[in-house]
Short mmCIF file of C-alpha atoms and ligand atoms in Angstrom, two decimals:
data_model
loop_
_atom_site.label_atom_id
_atom_site.label_comp_id
_atom_site.label_asym_id
_atom_site.label_seq_id
_atom_site.Cartn_x
_atom_site.Cartn_y
_atom_site.Cartn_z
CA UNK A 69 -18.94 -14.39 1.18
CA UNK A 70 -17.55 -11.81 3.60
CA UNK A 71 -14.93 -9.33 2.41
CA UNK A 72 -11.24 -9.25 3.21
CA UNK A 73 -9.41 -6.75 5.38
CA UNK A 74 -6.13 -5.37 3.99
CA UNK A 75 -3.93 -2.84 5.79
CA UNK A 76 -0.92 -0.78 4.76
CA UNK A 77 1.80 0.03 7.27
CA UNK A 78 5.08 1.92 7.35
CA UNK A 79 6.80 4.75 9.12
CA UNK A 80 6.65 8.40 8.07
CA UNK A 81 7.36 8.98 4.37
CA UNK A 82 7.57 5.28 3.48
CA UNK A 83 4.96 5.79 0.73
CA UNK A 84 1.78 4.38 2.28
CA UNK A 85 -0.58 6.98 0.87
CA UNK A 86 1.00 6.64 -2.57
CA UNK A 87 0.81 2.83 -2.55
CA UNK A 88 -2.69 2.66 -1.08
CA UNK A 89 -3.82 3.77 -4.53
CA UNK A 90 -1.92 0.83 -6.03
CA UNK A 91 -3.59 -1.66 -3.66
CA UNK A 92 -7.08 -0.30 -4.46
CA UNK A 93 -6.42 -0.19 -8.21
CA UNK A 94 -5.13 -3.78 -8.22
CA UNK A 95 -8.25 -4.98 -6.39
CA UNK A 96 -10.63 -3.03 -8.65
CA UNK A 97 -8.89 -4.52 -11.72
CA UNK A 98 -9.61 -7.96 -10.23
CA UNK A 99 -13.31 -7.02 -10.10
CA UNK A 100 -13.40 -6.52 -6.32
CA UNK A 101 -15.63 -3.94 -4.60
CA UNK A 102 -13.24 -1.87 -2.44
CA UNK A 103 -13.74 0.53 0.47
CA UNK A 104 -10.74 2.72 1.32
CA UNK A 105 -10.25 4.15 4.79
CA UNK A 106 -7.60 5.14 7.35
CA UNK A 107 -6.60 5.05 11.01
CA UNK A 108 -6.76 6.85 13.25
CA UNK A 109 -9.97 8.05 11.60
CA UNK A 110 -12.57 6.73 9.20
CA UNK A 111 -15.74 8.07 10.90
CA UNK A 112 -16.65 11.61 12.05
CA UNK A 113 -15.90 10.83 15.71
CA UNK A 114 -12.73 8.86 14.90
CA UNK A 115 -11.51 11.68 12.62
CA UNK A 116 -12.09 14.14 15.51
CA UNK A 117 -9.99 11.86 17.75
CA UNK A 118 -7.29 11.82 15.02
CA UNK A 119 -7.12 15.62 15.15
CA UNK A 120 -6.70 15.49 18.93
CA UNK A 121 -4.03 12.78 18.65
CA UNK A 122 -1.93 14.64 16.06
CA UNK A 123 -2.29 18.12 17.64
CA UNK A 124 0.36 19.78 19.79
CA UNK A 125 -0.58 20.27 23.47
CA UNK A 126 0.83 22.49 26.22
CA UNK A 127 1.30 19.39 28.35
CA UNK A 128 2.92 15.97 27.99
CA UNK A 129 0.63 13.49 26.26
CA UNK A 130 0.69 10.37 28.40
CA UNK A 131 1.48 7.19 26.44
CA UNK A 132 -1.42 5.21 27.92
CA UNK A 133 -3.83 8.09 27.22
CA UNK A 134 -2.58 8.11 23.60
CA UNK A 135 -3.04 4.33 23.38
CA UNK A 136 -6.61 4.49 24.72
CA UNK A 137 -7.55 7.26 22.26
CA UNK A 138 -6.18 5.16 19.37
CA UNK A 139 -8.34 2.23 20.43
CA UNK A 140 -11.41 4.43 21.07
CA UNK A 141 -11.13 5.66 17.46
CA UNK A 142 -10.55 2.07 16.28
CA UNK A 143 -13.66 0.72 18.01
CA UNK A 144 -15.87 3.42 16.48
CA UNK A 145 -14.35 2.76 13.04
CA UNK A 146 -14.75 -1.01 13.31
CA UNK A 147 -18.35 -0.98 14.51
CA UNK A 148 -19.67 1.76 12.21
CA UNK A 149 -17.68 1.19 9.01
CA UNK A 150 -15.33 -1.78 8.79
CA UNK A 151 -17.44 -4.65 10.15
CA UNK A 152 -20.69 -3.82 8.26
CA UNK A 153 -18.76 -3.50 4.99
CA UNK A 154 -16.87 -6.77 5.43
CA UNK A 155 -20.14 -8.50 6.34
CA UNK A 156 -21.69 -7.15 3.11
CA UNK A 157 -18.82 -8.63 1.06
CA UNK A 158 -16.86 -5.45 0.41
CA UNK A 159 -13.05 -5.56 0.77
CA UNK A 160 -11.72 -2.92 3.15
CA UNK A 161 -8.30 -1.32 2.56
CA UNK A 162 -7.09 0.63 5.58
CA UNK A 163 -4.12 3.02 5.84
CA UNK A 164 -2.64 1.73 9.16
CA UNK A 165 -4.29 -0.44 11.84
CA UNK A 166 -3.20 -2.20 15.04
CA UNK A 167 0.24 -3.22 13.77
CA UNK A 168 0.91 0.56 13.93
CA UNK A 169 -0.14 0.58 17.58
CA UNK A 170 2.30 -2.22 18.38
CA UNK A 171 5.06 -0.35 16.51
CA UNK A 172 4.39 3.24 17.70
CA UNK A 173 2.88 2.89 21.17
CA UNK A 174 4.54 -0.45 21.99
CA UNK A 175 8.07 -0.22 20.56
CA UNK A 176 8.20 3.58 20.03
CA UNK A 177 6.71 4.72 23.36
CA UNK A 178 7.84 1.61 25.23
CA UNK A 179 4.38 0.63 26.55
CA UNK A 180 3.98 -3.03 27.56
CA UNK A 181 2.86 -5.10 24.56
CA UNK A 182 0.49 -6.91 26.93
CA UNK A 183 -1.58 -3.68 27.24
CA UNK A 184 -1.96 -3.57 23.46
CA UNK A 185 -2.75 -7.28 23.19
CA UNK A 186 -5.47 -6.90 25.84
CA UNK A 187 -7.04 -3.90 24.09
CA UNK A 188 -6.77 -5.63 20.72
CA UNK A 189 -8.81 -8.60 22.00
CA UNK A 190 -11.35 -6.40 23.77
CA UNK A 191 -11.86 -3.79 21.05
CA UNK A 192 -11.51 -5.96 17.94
CA UNK A 193 -12.80 -9.30 19.26
CA UNK A 194 -11.62 -11.76 16.59
CA UNK A 195 -11.05 -9.18 13.81
CA UNK A 196 -7.46 -9.07 12.49
CA UNK A 197 -6.14 -8.00 9.07
CA UNK A 198 -6.14 -10.77 6.45
CA UNK A 199 -3.14 -9.13 4.78
CA UNK A 200 -0.86 -6.30 5.79
CA UNK A 201 1.83 -4.74 3.60
CA UNK A 202 4.60 -3.15 5.63
CA UNK A 203 6.69 -0.64 3.65
CA UNK A 204 10.11 -0.80 5.29
CA UNK A 205 12.37 2.26 5.12
CA UNK A 206 15.27 3.75 7.06
CA UNK A 207 13.54 6.59 9.00
CA UNK A 208 16.28 9.03 7.95
CA UNK A 209 15.21 8.58 4.31
CA UNK A 210 11.51 8.78 5.24
CA UNK A 211 12.05 12.05 7.10
CA UNK A 212 13.89 13.56 4.16
CA UNK A 213 10.97 12.67 1.86
CA UNK A 214 8.46 14.60 4.00
CA UNK A 215 10.81 17.40 5.12
CA UNK A 216 8.84 20.08 3.24
CA UNK A 217 5.53 19.29 5.04
CA UNK A 218 4.17 20.87 8.23
CA UNK A 219 4.97 18.18 10.83
CA UNK A 220 2.34 16.92 13.32
CA UNK A 221 3.00 15.94 16.96
CA UNK A 222 4.09 12.39 16.12
CA UNK A 223 6.20 13.41 13.13
CA UNK A 224 8.18 15.72 15.44
CA UNK A 225 9.45 12.79 17.52
CA UNK A 226 13.21 12.10 17.66
CA UNK A 227 14.90 9.83 15.13
CA UNK A 228 15.45 7.28 17.93
CA UNK A 229 11.66 6.93 18.28
CA UNK A 230 11.27 6.10 14.57
CA UNK A 231 14.16 3.64 14.70
CA UNK A 232 12.33 1.82 17.53
CA UNK A 233 9.09 1.95 15.50
CA UNK A 234 10.89 0.33 12.56
CA UNK A 235 12.32 -2.43 14.78
CA UNK A 236 8.80 -2.96 16.14
CA UNK A 237 7.33 -3.44 12.69
CA UNK A 238 10.14 -5.81 11.71
CA UNK A 239 9.64 -7.83 14.92
CA UNK A 240 5.88 -8.06 14.20
CA UNK A 241 6.57 -9.12 10.62
CA UNK A 242 8.73 -12.01 11.87
CA UNK A 243 5.92 -13.22 14.15
CA UNK A 244 2.75 -12.42 12.18
CA UNK A 245 2.01 -14.37 9.03
CA UNK A 246 -0.42 -11.70 7.72
CA UNK A 247 2.46 -9.19 7.37
CA UNK A 248 4.55 -8.85 4.19
CA UNK A 249 7.68 -6.69 4.26
CA UNK A 250 8.30 -4.56 1.15
CA UNK A 251 11.56 -2.65 0.63
CA UNK A 252 10.43 0.99 0.30
CA UNK A 253 13.94 2.38 -0.33
CA UNK A 254 13.91 1.53 -4.05
CA UNK A 255 12.30 3.78 -6.73
CA UNK A 256 8.55 4.22 -6.36
CA UNK A 257 7.74 2.23 -9.53
CA UNK A 258 9.56 -0.81 -8.06
CA UNK A 259 7.80 -0.46 -4.68
CA UNK A 260 4.43 -0.21 -6.42
CA UNK A 261 5.18 -3.27 -8.59
CA UNK A 262 6.04 -5.27 -5.44
CA UNK A 263 2.84 -4.06 -3.72
CA UNK A 264 0.70 -5.02 -6.73
CA UNK A 265 2.41 -8.43 -6.88
CA UNK A 266 1.65 -9.26 -3.23
CA UNK A 267 -1.97 -8.14 -3.65
CA UNK A 268 -2.44 -10.20 -6.85
CA UNK A 269 -1.03 -13.30 -5.12
CA UNK A 270 -3.35 -12.74 -2.15
CA UNK A 271 -6.41 -12.32 -4.40
CA UNK A 272 -5.52 -15.52 -6.28
CA UNK A 273 -5.25 -17.40 -2.96
CA UNK A 274 -8.78 -16.32 -1.93
CA UNK A 275 -10.66 -17.69 -4.94
N1 LIG B 717 -0.34 6.13 14.65
C1 LIG B 717 -1.32 5.57 13.90
C2 LIG B 717 0.02 5.61 15.89
O1 LIG B 717 0.90 6.13 16.57
N2 LIG B 717 -0.64 4.49 16.33
C3 LIG B 717 -1.67 3.90 15.63
O2 LIG B 717 -2.26 2.91 16.09
C4 LIG B 717 -2.01 4.46 14.35
C5 LIG B 717 -3.12 3.84 13.55
C6 LIG B 717 -0.83 9.32 11.48
C7 LIG B 717 0.07 9.07 12.64
O3 LIG B 717 -0.56 8.23 13.60
C8 LIG B 717 0.36 7.32 14.14
C9 LIG B 717 1.35 7.11 13.06
C10 LIG B 717 1.42 8.43 12.33
O4 LIG B 717 2.41 9.23 12.92
P1 LIG B 717 -0.63 8.75 8.91
O5 LIG B 717 -1.11 10.09 8.54
O6 LIG B 717 -1.26 7.58 8.30
O7 LIG B 717 -0.68 8.40 10.48
O8 LIG B 717 0.92 8.60 8.67
P2 LIG B 717 2.00 9.34 8.00
O9 LIG B 717 3.15 8.41 8.13
O10 LIG B 717 2.13 10.71 8.58
O11 LIG B 717 1.61 9.40 6.48
P3 LIG B 717 2.45 10.10 5.41
O12 LIG B 717 1.47 10.55 4.38
O13 LIG B 717 3.35 11.14 6.00
O14 LIG B 717 3.44 9.01 4.90
P4 LIG B 717 3.30 8.03 3.73
O15 LIG B 717 1.85 7.85 3.43
O16 LIG B 717 4.05 6.83 4.07
O17 LIG B 717 4.05 8.74 2.57
P5 LIG B 717 3.55 9.29 1.14
O18 LIG B 717 2.97 8.21 0.33
O19 LIG B 717 2.75 10.53 1.35
O20 LIG B 717 4.97 9.62 0.54
C11 LIG B 717 5.79 10.63 1.09
C12 LIG B 717 6.61 11.28 -0.04
O21 LIG B 717 7.58 10.36 -0.50
C13 LIG B 717 7.45 10.14 -1.90
C14 LIG B 717 6.01 10.53 -2.24
O22 LIG B 717 5.89 10.91 -3.59
C15 LIG B 717 5.78 11.68 -1.27
O23 LIG B 717 6.29 12.86 -1.79
N3 LIG B 717 7.76 8.73 -2.14
C16 LIG B 717 8.93 8.29 -2.68
N4 LIG B 717 10.00 8.94 -3.11
C17 LIG B 717 11.04 8.18 -3.60
N5 LIG B 717 11.01 6.82 -3.66
C18 LIG B 717 9.93 6.12 -3.24
N6 LIG B 717 9.92 4.79 -3.28
C19 LIG B 717 8.83 6.87 -2.71
N7 LIG B 717 7.62 6.51 -2.17
C20 LIG B 717 6.99 7.66 -1.83
#
């Protein structure tokens, strides 16, 4: 049996990295062989593209150029890591995937969603996440949580950008049955319990 593809989404500081551990631990406890990865990134070339995408440049980074780099990294990641592992029966847990592109490049940058839909079909063929957990948080709270970190190019965007990103995720969640919204404003233990609960229900539905 082929594996399942689970993604974790959220805006800056929502707790994705922290809760990715919870997703993996819940799956391992259920006896599932898990591979953990992230986007942009996940292969040497895709990680190099990540560095370019998050770096500051002495020029404006064009939104379409940013979108194409995201999908170039995604294609490399899918072909070299994600697809072979799913085919071998491993479950893949990925920190962000194409729902992030809809939210950041579509709603945040204002690029036509039709560009993203076209690239999604071309680059991913029929591959879509089986389950995506979206950690929803007011971007003001998220920013405060990561205020002591060195900020990358995307993290330095205006609050308005992150408010549009949040609306984008919420719009996707209303339309896409694979997406589950989790309130990330409550204490971490409660968020993690909700994450584990959704994952356990999903696992039970697959057997
Ligand atoms: N991107 C990505 C696009 O624009 N398009 C795309 O297609 C893709 C795939 C890199 C960037 O790329 C963009 C989006 C991003 O800007 P990233 O590194 O995955 O993506 O994203 P970041 O959001 O930068 O990851 P962070 O590590 O900053 O955020 P997390 O993972 O959400 O936050 P985390 O878990 O590190 O938690 C932050 C802090 O909050 C605390 C944690 O302990 C930690 O200190 N915390 C809580 N505190 C109180 N209550 C809670 N419930 C808490 N949960 C966590």
